[in-house]
Amino acid sequence: MERPDVDELVPPDRTLMGPGPSEVHPRVLRAAGTPLVGHLDPAFVEIMDEVQDLLRYVFRTDNQWTIPVSGTGSASMEAAIGNLTEPGDTVLVPGNGYFGERMAEMVRRAGGDVVTVEAPWGEPLDPADVADAFDQHQPDLFGFVHAETSTGALQPDVPELTGIAHDHDALVIADTVTSLGGVELRVDEWNVDVAYAGPQKCLSCPPGASPLTLSDRAMDKVLTREEPVRSWYLDLSLLQEYWGEERAYHHTAPITNVYALREALRLVAEEGIEARWERHEHVASALKAGVEAMGLALNPEDDYWLPSLNAVRLPEGVDDGAVIDALLDDHGIEVAGGLGDLAGDVLRIGCMGHSARPTNVFALLAGLGDALETQGADVDPDAGLAAARRALAE
Ligand SMILES: *Cc1c(COP(=O)(O)O)cnc(C)c1O
């Protein structure tokens, strides 16, 4: 084996406006560059407590069981689903996007039986359909996606959905990966039993330690399971010995990621959670006004527009791959194409965390206008920029 000759790492300068990761705040990058302490060092134990308190603030919850799970959002997702699903449980999941499908797959692997409540991709679930599904299947668990990153649709009516589930004695798991720290989310007030998220979407943090919160009732179900959780790594009954009172070794915490998450959450607390939701809405409104004035349309209806992920319909005949490549190659801007039923029809433009800034919106609109004109689309980029400017002045 020859000795590889690899240059020092110099990543290209990117403006991250895709479905995640978003741009990392400089203070978070700095926190990630600080020296390690041991994962059982009293100083780290204090940091763990601080991170848990900050997570409770951001989730709007008093849940004791609020921790960062080692791994990306899919790890906190699998921790939620894998711990709550016992073999033979019936679990109701949404059929209106890519992440509902992932939920279903995780339920099956945990030994649960999947039943689905349908809605078209790009639309939220209708509470009446959820109620029907409950009457028909009597599920033990109900999972829904608060912010569907694959379609740009926000799930409204969350308290109504949790009410239906609780009337049927079921627990509710919410995917809040693209809503935590970006759009209004109130875990306790909305009676959500379990919520999981990821740090690299609206929290402007590198992926690697992912928020999870469980109510006492949900944790009771986990702690009284007959069969152990199928994943040793994500077994919350073991993890509670590290994140709870005992502070016993389970696995080495991703210390650097916990540092980064702590700083990212500190930034949320500094800004104020409600002010942060408003900033996302304000900046994304400018992006929305800009693409609409340019001559494009958002895919979801305004009632369930998701500020943190804007699914923009492409004009007939425009190749999404060419637009995505032109934005990256000519402007250094990352966006993504559609998935599933929306593949080829939309661009997915994120407006998350530190990326939710006016400068990014102007760069995106200018680059998108260029790329679409090159593709022969009939758009008016100048009108888009002017509309964004007006929206930001409001
Ligand atoms: C990104 C995302 C996930 C998965 O997170 P990873 O960090 O990619 O593992 C799950 N659900 C939603 C809604 C997401 O946007």
mmCIF file of C-alpha atoms and ligand atoms in Angstrom:
data_model
loop_
_atom_site.group_PDB
_atom_site.id
_atom_site.type_symbol
_atom_site.label_atom_id
_atom_site.label_comp_id
_atom_site.label_asym_id
_atom_site.label_seq_id
_atom_site.Cartn_x
_atom_site.Cartn_y
_atom_site.Cartn_z
ATOM 1 C CA MET A 1 0.000 0.000 0.000
ATOM 2 C CA GLU A 2 1.547 3.302 -1.055
ATOM 3 C CA ARG A 3 1.570 6.275 1.259
ATOM 4 C CA PRO A 4 -1.322 8.501 0.148
ATOM 5 C CA ASP A 5 -0.453 12.080 -0.666
ATOM 6 C CA VAL A 6 -3.527 14.015 0.467
ATOM 7 C CA ASP A 7 -3.707 17.797 0.759
ATOM 8 C CA GLU A 8 -4.723 19.633 3.888
ATOM 9 C CA LEU A 9 -8.497 19.937 4.115
ATOM 10 C CA VAL A 10 -9.850 23.140 2.560
ATOM 11 C CA PRO A 11 -13.575 22.694 1.989
ATOM 12 C CA PRO A 12 -15.164 24.889 -0.688
ATOM 13 C CA ASP A 13 -17.033 27.962 0.500
ATOM 14 C CA ARG A 14 -20.705 27.040 0.362
ATOM 15 C CA THR A 15 -23.962 28.788 1.104
ATOM 16 C CA LEU A 16 -26.059 25.972 2.559
ATOM 17 C CA MET A 17 -29.708 26.447 1.574
ATOM 18 C CA GLY A 18 -30.674 22.809 1.184
ATOM 19 C CA PRO A 19 -32.680 20.474 3.438
ATOM 20 C CA GLY A 20 -29.742 20.282 5.869
ATOM 21 C CA PRO A 21 -27.091 20.617 7.008
ATOM 22 C CA SER A 22 -27.477 24.351 7.452
ATOM 23 C CA GLU A 23 -24.555 26.691 8.006
ATOM 24 C CA VAL A 24 -22.886 26.288 11.365
ATOM 25 C CA HIS A 25 -22.717 29.434 13.475
ATOM 26 C CA PRO A 26 -19.086 30.569 14.026
ATOM 27 C CA ARG A 27 -19.518 30.340 17.793
ATOM 28 C CA VAL A 28 -20.598 26.713 17.423
ATOM 29 C CA LEU A 29 -17.554 25.932 15.279
ATOM 30 C CA ARG A 30 -15.361 27.515 17.926
ATOM 31 C CA ALA A 31 -16.981 25.456 20.699
ATOM 32 C CA ALA A 32 -16.323 22.328 18.645
ATOM 33 C CA GLY A 33 -12.632 23.221 18.524
ATOM 34 C CA THR A 34 -12.150 23.337 22.299
ATOM 35 C CA PRO A 35 -10.138 20.625 24.119
ATOM 36 C CA LEU A 36 -11.748 17.382 25.229
ATOM 37 C CA VAL A 37 -12.454 16.402 28.784
ATOM 38 C CA GLY A 38 -13.434 12.860 29.732
ATOM 39 C CA HIS A 39 -17.054 11.834 29.340
ATOM 40 C CA LEU A 40 -17.253 11.176 33.116
ATOM 41 C CA ASP A 41 -15.248 14.256 34.159
ATOM 42 C CA PRO A 42 -17.234 16.316 36.707
ATOM 43 C CA ALA A 43 -16.824 19.263 34.310
ATOM 44 C CA PHE A 44 -18.512 17.255 31.551
ATOM 45 C CA VAL A 45 -21.274 16.113 33.896
ATOM 46 C CA GLU A 46 -22.039 19.789 34.463
ATOM 47 C CA ILE A 47 -22.074 20.376 30.695
ATOM 48 C CA MET A 48 -24.523 17.472 30.320
ATOM 49 C CA ASP A 49 -26.866 19.102 32.843
ATOM 50 C CA GLU A 50 -26.636 22.406 31.000
ATOM 51 C CA VAL A 51 -27.362 20.785 27.649
ATOM 52 C CA GLN A 52 -30.403 19.013 29.119
ATOM 53 C CA ASP A 53 -31.733 22.285 30.552
ATOM 54 C CA LEU A 54 -31.176 24.076 27.248
ATOM 55 C CA LEU A 55 -32.901 21.270 25.344
ATOM 56 C CA ARG A 56 -35.928 21.520 27.660
ATOM 57 C CA TYR A 57 -36.100 25.244 26.927
ATOM 58 C CA VAL A 58 -35.962 24.734 23.154
ATOM 59 C CA PHE A 59 -38.482 21.846 23.159
ATOM 60 C CA ARG A 60 -40.748 23.853 25.552
ATOM 61 C CA THR A 61 -40.918 20.949 27.986
ATOM 62 C CA ASP A 62 -40.266 20.036 31.593
ATOM 63 C CA ASN A 63 -39.631 16.399 30.635
ATOM 64 C CA GLN A 64 -36.918 14.907 32.797
ATOM 65 C CA TRP A 65 -35.992 12.517 29.953
ATOM 66 C CA THR A 66 -34.494 15.047 27.603
ATOM 67 C CA ILE A 67 -31.112 14.131 26.132
ATOM 68 C CA PRO A 68 -28.901 14.382 23.061
ATOM 69 C CA VAL A 69 -28.664 10.950 21.411
ATOM 70 C CA SER A 70 -25.284 10.032 19.905
ATOM 71 C CA GLY A 71 -25.653 10.087 16.141
ATOM 72 C CA THR A 72 -27.602 12.016 13.533
ATOM 73 C CA GLY A 73 -31.339 12.709 13.531
ATOM 74 C CA SER A 74 -31.994 9.154 12.403
ATOM 75 C CA ALA A 75 -30.404 7.927 15.647
ATOM 76 C CA SER A 76 -32.771 9.954 17.835
ATOM 77 C CA MET A 77 -35.559 8.822 15.497
ATOM 78 C CA GLU A 78 -34.652 5.170 15.913
ATOM 79 C CA ALA A 79 -34.212 5.655 19.671
ATOM 80 C CA ALA A 80 -37.769 7.029 19.858
ATOM 81 C CA ILE A 81 -39.364 4.408 17.633
ATOM 82 C CA GLY A 82 -37.227 1.460 18.736
ATOM 83 C CA ASN A 83 -37.780 2.051 22.456
ATOM 84 C CA LEU A 84 -41.497 2.803 22.263
ATOM 85 C CA THR A 85 -42.407 0.015 19.842
ATOM 86 C CA GLU A 86 -42.746 -3.375 21.470
ATOM 87 C CA PRO A 87 -43.056 -6.459 19.277
ATOM 88 C CA GLY A 88 -46.703 -6.822 18.281
ATOM 89 C CA ASP A 89 -47.555 -3.134 18.826
ATOM 90 C CA THR A 90 -49.605 -1.479 16.118
ATOM 91 C CA VAL A 91 -48.109 1.824 15.032
ATOM 92 C CA LEU A 92 -49.879 4.422 12.918
ATOM 93 C CA VAL A 93 -47.536 6.387 10.643
ATOM 94 C CA PRO A 94 -48.099 9.057 7.984
ATOM 95 C CA GLY A 95 -48.028 8.257 4.263
ATOM 96 C CA ASN A 96 -47.499 11.839 3.094
ATOM 97 C CA GLY A 97 -43.714 11.993 2.820
ATOM 98 C CA TYR A 98 -40.316 10.367 2.834
ATOM 99 C CA PHE A 99 -39.783 10.474 6.600
ATOM 100 C CA GLY A 100 -43.099 8.769 7.337
ATOM 101 C CA GLU A 101 -41.806 5.901 5.208
ATOM 102 C CA ARG A 102 -38.607 5.831 7.260
ATOM 103 C CA MET A 103 -40.719 5.683 10.432
ATOM 104 C CA ALA A 104 -42.585 2.686 9.014
ATOM 105 C CA GLU A 105 -39.337 0.895 8.229
ATOM 106 C CA MET A 106 -38.031 1.461 11.762
ATOM 107 C CA VAL A 107 -41.319 0.223 13.271
ATOM 108 C CA ARG A 108 -41.092 -3.000 11.238
ATOM 109 C CA ARG A 109 -37.515 -3.592 12.355
ATOM 110 C CA ALA A 110 -38.604 -3.086 15.968
ATOM 111 C CA GLY A 111 -41.216 -5.827 15.513
ATOM 112 C CA GLY A 112 -44.248 -3.559 15.262
ATOM 113 C CA ASP A 113 -47.139 -3.704 12.806
ATOM 114 C CA VAL A 114 -47.438 -0.653 10.569
ATOM 115 C CA VAL A 115 -50.727 0.966 9.644
ATOM 116 C CA THR A 116 -50.774 4.146 7.589
ATOM 117 C CA VAL A 117 -52.855 7.316 7.427
ATOM 118 C CA GLU A 118 -52.630 8.777 3.946
ATOM 119 C CA ALA A 119 -52.480 12.291 2.547
ATOM 120 C CA PRO A 120 -50.954 13.459 -0.742
ATOM 121 C CA TRP A 121 -47.245 14.338 -0.645
ATOM 122 C CA GLY A 122 -47.072 18.076 0.052
ATOM 123 C CA GLU A 123 -50.191 18.107 2.222
ATOM 124 C CA PRO A 124 -50.536 17.556 5.964
ATOM 125 C CA LEU A 125 -52.602 14.843 7.620
ATOM 126 C CA ASP A 126 -56.281 15.616 8.099
ATOM 127 C CA PRO A 127 -57.275 15.079 11.774
ATOM 128 C CA ALA A 128 -60.517 13.423 10.581
ATOM 129 C CA ASP A 129 -58.460 10.816 8.708
ATOM 130 C CA VAL A 130 -56.307 10.254 11.789
ATOM 131 C CA ALA A 131 -59.457 9.753 13.904
ATOM 132 C CA ASP A 132 -60.796 7.248 11.326
ATOM 133 C CA ALA A 133 -57.502 5.356 11.370
ATOM 134 C CA PHE A 134 -57.661 5.182 15.169
ATOM 135 C CA ASP A 135 -61.217 3.802 15.087
ATOM 136 C CA GLN A 136 -60.250 1.264 12.476
ATOM 137 C CA HIS A 137 -56.881 0.040 13.812
ATOM 138 C CA GLN A 138 -56.670 0.992 17.532
ATOM 139 C CA PRO A 139 -52.906 1.671 17.284
ATOM 140 C CA ASP A 140 -50.686 1.681 20.381
ATOM 141 C CA LEU A 141 -48.501 4.450 18.978
ATOM 142 C CA PHE A 142 -48.992 7.282 16.527
ATOM 143 C CA GLY A 143 -46.036 8.899 14.769
ATOM 144 C CA PHE A 144 -46.294 12.040 12.695
ATOM 145 C CA VAL A 145 -43.845 14.404 11.008
ATOM 146 C CA HIS A 146 -44.239 17.980 12.219
ATOM 147 C CA ALA A 147 -42.088 19.466 9.452
ATOM 148 C CA GLU A 148 -41.844 17.189 6.388
ATOM 149 C CA THR A 149 -38.465 18.087 4.902
ATOM 150 C CA SER A 150 -39.204 16.004 1.819
ATOM 151 C CA THR A 151 -42.291 18.043 0.848
ATOM 152 C CA GLY A 152 -42.037 21.387 2.662
ATOM 153 C CA ALA A 153 -45.384 20.847 4.400
ATOM 154 C CA LEU A 154 -45.965 21.794 8.030
ATOM 155 C CA GLN A 155 -48.357 19.642 10.051
ATOM 156 C CA PRO A 156 -50.838 22.009 11.720
ATOM 157 C CA ASP A 157 -53.439 20.982 14.343
ATOM 158 C CA VAL A 158 -50.915 19.150 16.532
ATOM 159 C CA PRO A 159 -52.996 19.463 19.754
ATOM 160 C CA GLU A 160 -55.965 17.993 17.890
ATOM 161 C CA LEU A 161 -53.863 15.041 16.702
ATOM 162 C CA THR A 162 -52.434 14.333 20.168
ATOM 163 C CA GLY A 163 -55.975 14.624 21.613
ATOM 164 C CA ILE A 164 -57.254 11.933 19.259
ATOM 165 C CA ALA A 165 -54.353 9.633 20.147
ATOM 166 C CA HIS A 166 -54.755 10.126 23.895
ATOM 167 C CA ASP A 167 -58.510 9.530 23.714
ATOM 168 C CA HIS A 168 -57.531 6.128 22.318
ATOM 169 C CA ASP A 169 -54.861 5.572 24.967
ATOM 170 C CA ALA A 170 -52.013 5.739 22.435
ATOM 171 C CA LEU A 171 -48.707 7.561 22.751
ATOM 172 C CA VAL A 172 -47.559 10.149 20.194
ATOM 173 C CA ILE A 173 -44.101 10.397 18.641
ATOM 174 C CA ALA A 174 -43.339 13.607 16.738
ATOM 175 C CA ASP A 175 -40.570 14.033 14.181
ATOM 176 C CA THR A 176 -39.433 17.588 14.869
ATOM 177 C CA VAL A 177 -36.104 17.373 13.038
ATOM 178 C CA THR A 178 -36.823 20.367 10.784
ATOM 179 C CA SER A 179 -38.996 22.285 13.240
ATOM 180 C CA LEU A 180 -36.993 22.352 16.502
ATOM 181 C CA GLY A 181 -35.583 25.861 16.873
ATOM 182 C CA GLY A 182 -37.126 27.004 13.574
ATOM 183 C CA VAL A 183 -40.910 26.923 13.771
ATOM 184 C CA GLU A 184 -43.363 26.990 16.668
ATOM 185 C CA LEU A 185 -43.191 23.749 18.647
ATOM 186 C CA ARG A 186 -44.572 23.308 22.169
ATOM 187 C CA VAL A 187 -44.040 19.767 23.412
ATOM 188 C CA ASP A 188 -45.788 20.107 26.787
ATOM 189 C CA GLU A 189 -48.609 22.438 25.786
ATOM 190 C CA TRP A 190 -49.389 20.283 22.737
ATOM 191 C CA ASN A 191 -49.189 17.029 24.748
ATOM 192 C CA VAL A 192 -46.588 15.394 22.540
ATOM 193 C CA ASP A 193 -45.258 12.309 24.379
ATOM 194 C CA VAL A 194 -42.000 11.849 22.489
ATOM 195 C CA ALA A 195 -40.203 14.264 20.160
ATOM 196 C CA TYR A 196 -36.923 13.764 18.372
ATOM 197 C CA ALA A 197 -34.853 16.197 16.324
ATOM 198 C CA GLY A 198 -31.473 16.778 14.724
ATOM 199 C CA PRO A 199 -28.902 19.502 15.318
ATOM 200 C CA GLN A 200 -27.953 20.281 11.717
ATOM 201 C CA LYS A 201 -31.271 21.696 10.576
ATOM 202 C CA CYS A 202 -32.656 24.720 12.460
ATOM 203 C CA LEU A 203 -30.042 24.612 15.236
ATOM 204 C CA SER A 204 -27.049 25.458 12.966
ATOM 205 C CA CYS A 205 -24.899 22.789 14.525
ATOM 206 C CA PRO A 206 -22.895 19.961 12.938
ATOM 207 C CA PRO A 207 -24.685 16.585 12.900
ATOM 208 C CA GLY A 208 -23.701 14.119 15.623
ATOM 209 C CA ALA A 209 -25.723 14.639 18.834
ATOM 210 C CA SER A 210 -29.481 14.660 18.323
ATOM 211 C CA PRO A 211 -32.188 15.981 20.669
ATOM 212 C CA LEU A 212 -34.786 13.613 22.138
ATOM 213 C CA THR A 213 -37.425 14.167 24.810
ATOM 214 C CA LEU A 214 -39.873 11.731 26.439
ATOM 215 C CA SER A 215 -42.691 12.269 28.912
ATOM 216 C CA ASP A 216 -42.745 10.213 32.121
ATOM 217 C CA ARG A 217 -45.612 8.196 30.669
ATOM 218 C CA ALA A 218 -43.578 7.362 27.560
ATOM 219 C CA MET A 219 -40.524 6.499 29.648
ATOM 220 C CA ASP A 220 -42.716 4.221 31.819
ATOM 221 C CA LYS A 221 -43.582 2.239 28.702
ATOM 222 C CA VAL A 222 -39.880 1.952 27.877
ATOM 223 C CA LEU A 223 -38.915 0.856 31.391
ATOM 224 C CA THR A 224 -41.673 -1.766 31.679
ATOM 225 C CA ARG A 225 -41.056 -3.475 28.334
ATOM 226 C CA GLU A 226 -41.149 -7.258 28.420
ATOM 227 C CA GLU A 227 -38.530 -7.693 25.719
ATOM 228 C CA PRO A 228 -35.317 -5.631 25.725
ATOM 229 C CA VAL A 229 -34.972 -2.956 23.056
ATOM 230 C CA ARG A 230 -33.447 -4.540 19.962
ATOM 231 C CA SER A 231 -30.684 -1.948 19.757
ATOM 232 C CA TRP A 232 -28.201 -2.071 22.619
ATOM 233 C CA TYR A 233 -26.675 1.253 21.602
ATOM 234 C CA LEU A 234 -29.975 3.158 21.632
ATOM 235 C CA ASP A 235 -31.608 1.374 24.609
ATOM 236 C CA LEU A 236 -32.919 4.234 26.757
ATOM 237 C CA SER A 237 -33.178 2.030 29.841
ATOM 238 C CA LEU A 238 -29.371 1.733 29.653
ATOM 239 C CA LEU A 239 -28.748 5.300 28.490
ATOM 240 C CA GLN A 240 -30.678 6.653 31.458
ATOM 241 C CA GLU A 241 -27.894 5.343 33.673
ATOM 242 C CA TYR A 242 -25.505 7.769 31.975
ATOM 243 C CA TRP A 243 -27.812 10.754 31.451
ATOM 244 C CA GLY A 244 -29.751 10.171 34.709
ATOM 245 C CA GLU A 245 -28.534 10.225 38.312
ATOM 246 C CA GLU A 246 -25.962 7.439 38.183
ATOM 247 C CA ARG A 247 -23.630 8.798 35.486
ATOM 248 C CA ALA A 248 -22.496 5.275 34.710
ATOM 249 C CA TYR A 249 -20.556 4.505 31.541
ATOM 250 C CA HIS A 250 -22.640 3.167 28.669
ATOM 251 C CA HIS A 251 -20.791 4.444 25.611
ATOM 252 C CA THR A 252 -18.399 7.343 25.206
ATOM 253 C CA ALA A 253 -20.428 10.480 24.587
ATOM 254 C CA PRO A 254 -19.505 12.372 21.388
ATOM 255 C CA ILE A 255 -17.953 15.083 23.525
ATOM 256 C CA THR A 256 -17.170 17.528 20.719
ATOM 257 C CA ASN A 257 -20.724 17.255 19.383
ATOM 258 C CA VAL A 258 -22.141 17.872 22.844
ATOM 259 C CA TYR A 259 -19.962 21.005 23.130
ATOM 260 C CA ALA A 260 -21.229 22.176 19.752
ATOM 261 C CA LEU A 261 -24.852 21.471 20.618
ATOM 262 C CA ARG A 262 -24.470 23.328 23.914
ATOM 263 C CA GLU A 263 -23.306 26.462 22.101
ATOM 264 C CA ALA A 264 -25.991 26.111 19.406
ATOM 265 C CA LEU A 265 -28.663 25.881 22.115
ATOM 266 C CA ARG A 266 -27.134 28.786 24.003
ATOM 267 C CA LEU A 267 -27.575 30.836 20.837
ATOM 268 C CA VAL A 268 -31.264 29.882 20.747
ATOM 269 C CA ALA A 269 -31.692 30.896 24.378
ATOM 270 C CA GLU A 270 -29.914 34.207 23.731
ATOM 271 C CA GLU A 271 -32.109 34.989 20.756
ATOM 272 C CA GLY A 272 -35.220 33.773 22.601
ATOM 273 C CA ILE A 273 -37.159 30.820 21.226
ATOM 274 C CA GLU A 274 -40.150 32.844 20.054
ATOM 275 C CA ALA A 275 -37.974 35.524 18.448
ATOM 276 C CA ARG A 276 -36.161 32.734 16.667
ATOM 277 C CA TRP A 277 -39.405 31.297 15.265
ATOM 278 C CA GLU A 278 -40.273 34.823 14.101
ATOM 279 C CA ARG A 279 -36.881 35.306 12.445
ATOM 280 C CA HIS A 280 -37.294 32.097 10.470
ATOM 281 C CA GLU A 281 -40.738 33.195 9.359
ATOM 282 C CA HIS A 282 -39.595 36.725 8.499
ATOM 283 C CA VAL A 283 -36.565 35.683 6.448
ATOM 284 C CA ALA A 284 -38.367 32.777 4.778
ATOM 285 C CA SER A 285 -41.252 35.128 3.918
ATOM 286 C CA ALA A 286 -38.771 37.183 1.910
ATOM 287 C CA LEU A 287 -37.579 34.055 0.149
ATOM 288 C CA LYS A 288 -41.167 33.046 -0.571
ATOM 289 C CA ALA A 289 -42.123 36.541 -1.787
ATOM 290 C CA GLY A 290 -38.992 36.523 -3.950
ATOM 291 C CA VAL A 291 -39.611 33.235 -5.731
ATOM 292 C CA GLU A 292 -43.295 34.084 -6.200
ATOM 293 C CA ALA A 293 -42.548 37.534 -7.678
ATOM 294 C CA MET A 294 -39.983 35.867 -9.939
ATOM 295 C CA GLY A 295 -42.823 33.834 -11.397
ATOM 296 C CA LEU A 296 -42.575 30.566 -9.448
ATOM 297 C CA ALA A 297 -44.957 28.993 -6.966
ATOM 298 C CA LEU A 298 -44.478 27.151 -3.720
ATOM 299 C CA ASN A 299 -45.807 23.612 -3.742
ATOM 300 C CA PRO A 300 -47.653 23.522 -0.400
ATOM 301 C CA GLU A 301 -50.603 25.830 0.178
ATOM 302 C CA ASP A 302 -49.985 28.864 2.401
ATOM 303 C CA ASP A 303 -51.886 27.299 5.319
ATOM 304 C CA TYR A 304 -49.192 24.696 5.775
ATOM 305 C CA TRP A 305 -46.167 26.472 4.355
ATOM 306 C CA LEU A 306 -43.038 25.424 6.238
ATOM 307 C CA PRO A 307 -40.643 28.407 6.613
ATOM 308 C CA SER A 308 -37.617 26.207 7.279
ATOM 309 C CA LEU A 309 -38.059 24.224 4.019
ATOM 310 C CA ASN A 310 -39.481 25.835 0.913
ATOM 311 C CA ALA A 311 -40.579 23.435 -1.818
ATOM 312 C CA VAL A 312 -40.616 25.559 -4.990
ATOM 313 C CA ARG A 313 -42.320 24.220 -8.116
ATOM 314 C CA LEU A 314 -40.118 24.257 -11.196
ATOM 315 C CA PRO A 315 -41.500 25.599 -14.483
ATOM 316 C CA GLU A 316 -42.466 22.973 -17.106
ATOM 317 C CA GLY A 317 -39.503 21.623 -19.017
ATOM 318 C CA VAL A 318 -36.829 22.767 -16.570
ATOM 319 C CA ASP A 319 -34.406 20.062 -15.508
ATOM 320 C CA ASP A 320 -34.007 20.155 -11.717
ATOM 321 C CA GLY A 321 -30.561 18.556 -11.817
ATOM 322 C CA ALA A 322 -29.221 21.262 -14.144
ATOM 323 C CA VAL A 323 -30.530 24.030 -11.864
ATOM 324 C CA ILE A 324 -29.079 22.372 -8.764
ATOM 325 C CA ASP A 325 -25.688 21.906 -10.473
ATOM 326 C CA ALA A 326 -25.610 25.493 -11.760
ATOM 327 C CA LEU A 327 -26.386 26.876 -8.309
ATOM 328 C CA LEU A 328 -23.574 24.841 -6.778
ATOM 329 C CA ASP A 329 -20.975 25.287 -9.516
ATOM 330 C CA ASP A 330 -21.580 28.935 -10.427
ATOM 331 C CA HIS A 331 -22.805 30.357 -7.126
ATOM 332 C CA GLY A 332 -21.589 27.987 -4.416
ATOM 333 C CA ILE A 333 -25.181 27.536 -3.215
ATOM 334 C CA GLU A 334 -26.548 24.167 -2.139
ATOM 335 C CA VAL A 335 -30.221 23.312 -2.630
ATOM 336 C CA ALA A 336 -31.860 19.928 -3.293
ATOM 337 C CA GLY A 337 -34.400 18.370 -5.611
ATOM 338 C CA GLY A 338 -37.710 16.721 -4.811
ATOM 339 C CA LEU A 339 -38.134 13.206 -3.444
ATOM 340 C CA GLY A 340 -40.737 10.512 -3.970
ATOM 341 C CA ASP A 341 -43.946 11.796 -5.558
ATOM 342 C CA LEU A 342 -42.336 15.242 -5.979
ATOM 343 C CA ALA A 343 -39.107 14.061 -7.652
ATOM 344 C CA GLY A 344 -38.261 16.292 -10.595
ATOM 345 C CA ASP A 345 -41.097 18.728 -9.820
ATOM 346 C CA VAL A 346 -39.700 20.883 -7.034
ATOM 347 C CA LEU A 347 -36.553 22.395 -5.610
ATOM 348 C CA ARG A 348 -36.176 22.125 -1.857
ATOM 349 C CA ILE A 349 -34.739 25.325 -0.455
ATOM 350 C CA GLY A 350 -33.931 25.393 3.228
ATOM 351 C CA CYS A 351 -34.035 28.471 5.412
ATOM 352 C CA MET A 352 -32.718 27.088 8.666
ATOM 353 C CA GLY A 353 -30.796 28.387 11.641
ATOM 354 C CA HIS A 354 -27.751 30.460 10.744
ATOM 355 C CA SER A 355 -28.645 30.079 7.046
ATOM 356 C CA ALA A 356 -31.889 31.997 7.664
ATOM 357 C CA ARG A 357 -30.327 35.385 6.898
ATOM 358 C CA PRO A 358 -31.197 38.100 4.349
ATOM 359 C CA THR A 359 -27.813 37.839 2.587
ATOM 360 C CA ASN A 360 -28.445 34.156 1.896
ATOM 361 C CA VAL A 361 -31.905 34.897 0.535
ATOM 362 C CA PHE A 362 -30.572 37.518 -1.897
ATOM 363 C CA ALA A 363 -27.742 35.244 -3.037
ATOM 364 C CA LEU A 364 -30.213 32.387 -3.549
ATOM 365 C CA LEU A 365 -32.707 34.487 -5.519
ATOM 366 C CA ALA A 366 -29.995 35.946 -7.740
ATOM 367 C CA GLY A 367 -28.430 32.545 -8.385
ATOM 368 C CA LEU A 368 -31.742 30.805 -8.941
ATOM 369 C CA GLY A 369 -32.863 33.509 -11.380
ATOM 370 C CA ASP A 370 -29.636 33.092 -13.364
ATOM 371 C CA ALA A 371 -29.852 29.311 -13.405
ATOM 372 C CA LEU A 372 -33.483 29.320 -14.524
ATOM 373 C CA GLU A 373 -32.868 31.897 -17.285
ATOM 374 C CA THR A 374 -29.993 29.760 -18.543
ATOM 375 C CA GLN A 375 -32.493 26.892 -18.712
ATOM 376 C CA GLY A 376 -34.772 29.032 -20.845
ATOM 377 C CA ALA A 377 -37.412 29.558 -18.157
ATOM 378 C CA ASP A 378 -39.555 32.681 -18.314
ATOM 379 C CA VAL A 379 -38.760 34.223 -14.911
ATOM 380 C CA ASP A 380 -38.153 37.749 -13.677
ATOM 381 C CA PRO A 381 -35.226 37.629 -11.215
ATOM 382 C CA ASP A 382 -35.181 41.396 -10.668
ATOM 383 C CA ALA A 383 -38.818 41.380 -9.563
ATOM 384 C CA GLY A 384 -37.912 38.565 -7.178
ATOM 385 C CA LEU A 385 -35.084 40.515 -5.589
ATOM 386 C CA ALA A 386 -37.238 43.619 -5.245
ATOM 387 C CA ALA A 387 -40.053 41.652 -3.608
ATOM 388 C CA ALA A 388 -37.640 40.062 -1.133
ATOM 389 C CA ARG A 389 -36.262 43.495 -0.277
ATOM 390 C CA ARG A 390 -39.765 44.809 0.386
ATOM 391 C CA ALA A 391 -40.695 41.781 2.495
ATOM 392 C CA LEU A 392 -37.621 42.205 4.657
ATOM 393 C CA ALA A 393 -38.426 45.875 5.230
ATOM 394 C CA GLU A 394 -41.831 44.957 6.681
HETATM 395 C C1 LIG B 1 -33.069 15.152 8.241
HETATM 396 C C2 LIG B 1 -34.292 14.487 8.752
HETATM 397 C C3 LIG B 1 -34.249 13.249 9.432
HETATM 398 C C4 LIG B 1 -33.011 12.419 9.570
HETATM 399 O O1 LIG B 1 -31.942 13.073 10.117
HETATM 400 P P1 LIG B 1 -30.434 12.657 9.739
HETATM 401 O O2 LIG B 1 -29.659 13.653 10.529
HETATM 402 O O3 LIG B 1 -30.295 12.814 8.270
HETATM 403 O O4 LIG B 1 -30.199 11.286 10.191
HETATM 404 C C5 LIG B 1 -35.448 12.762 9.939
HETATM 405 N N1 LIG B 1 -36.612 13.422 9.782
HETATM 406 C C6 LIG B 1 -36.681 14.591 9.126
HETATM 407 C C7 LIG B 1 -38.004 15.274 8.980
HETATM 408 C C8 LIG B 1 -35.529 15.150 8.587
HETATM 409 O O5 LIG B 1 -35.607 16.306 7.920
#
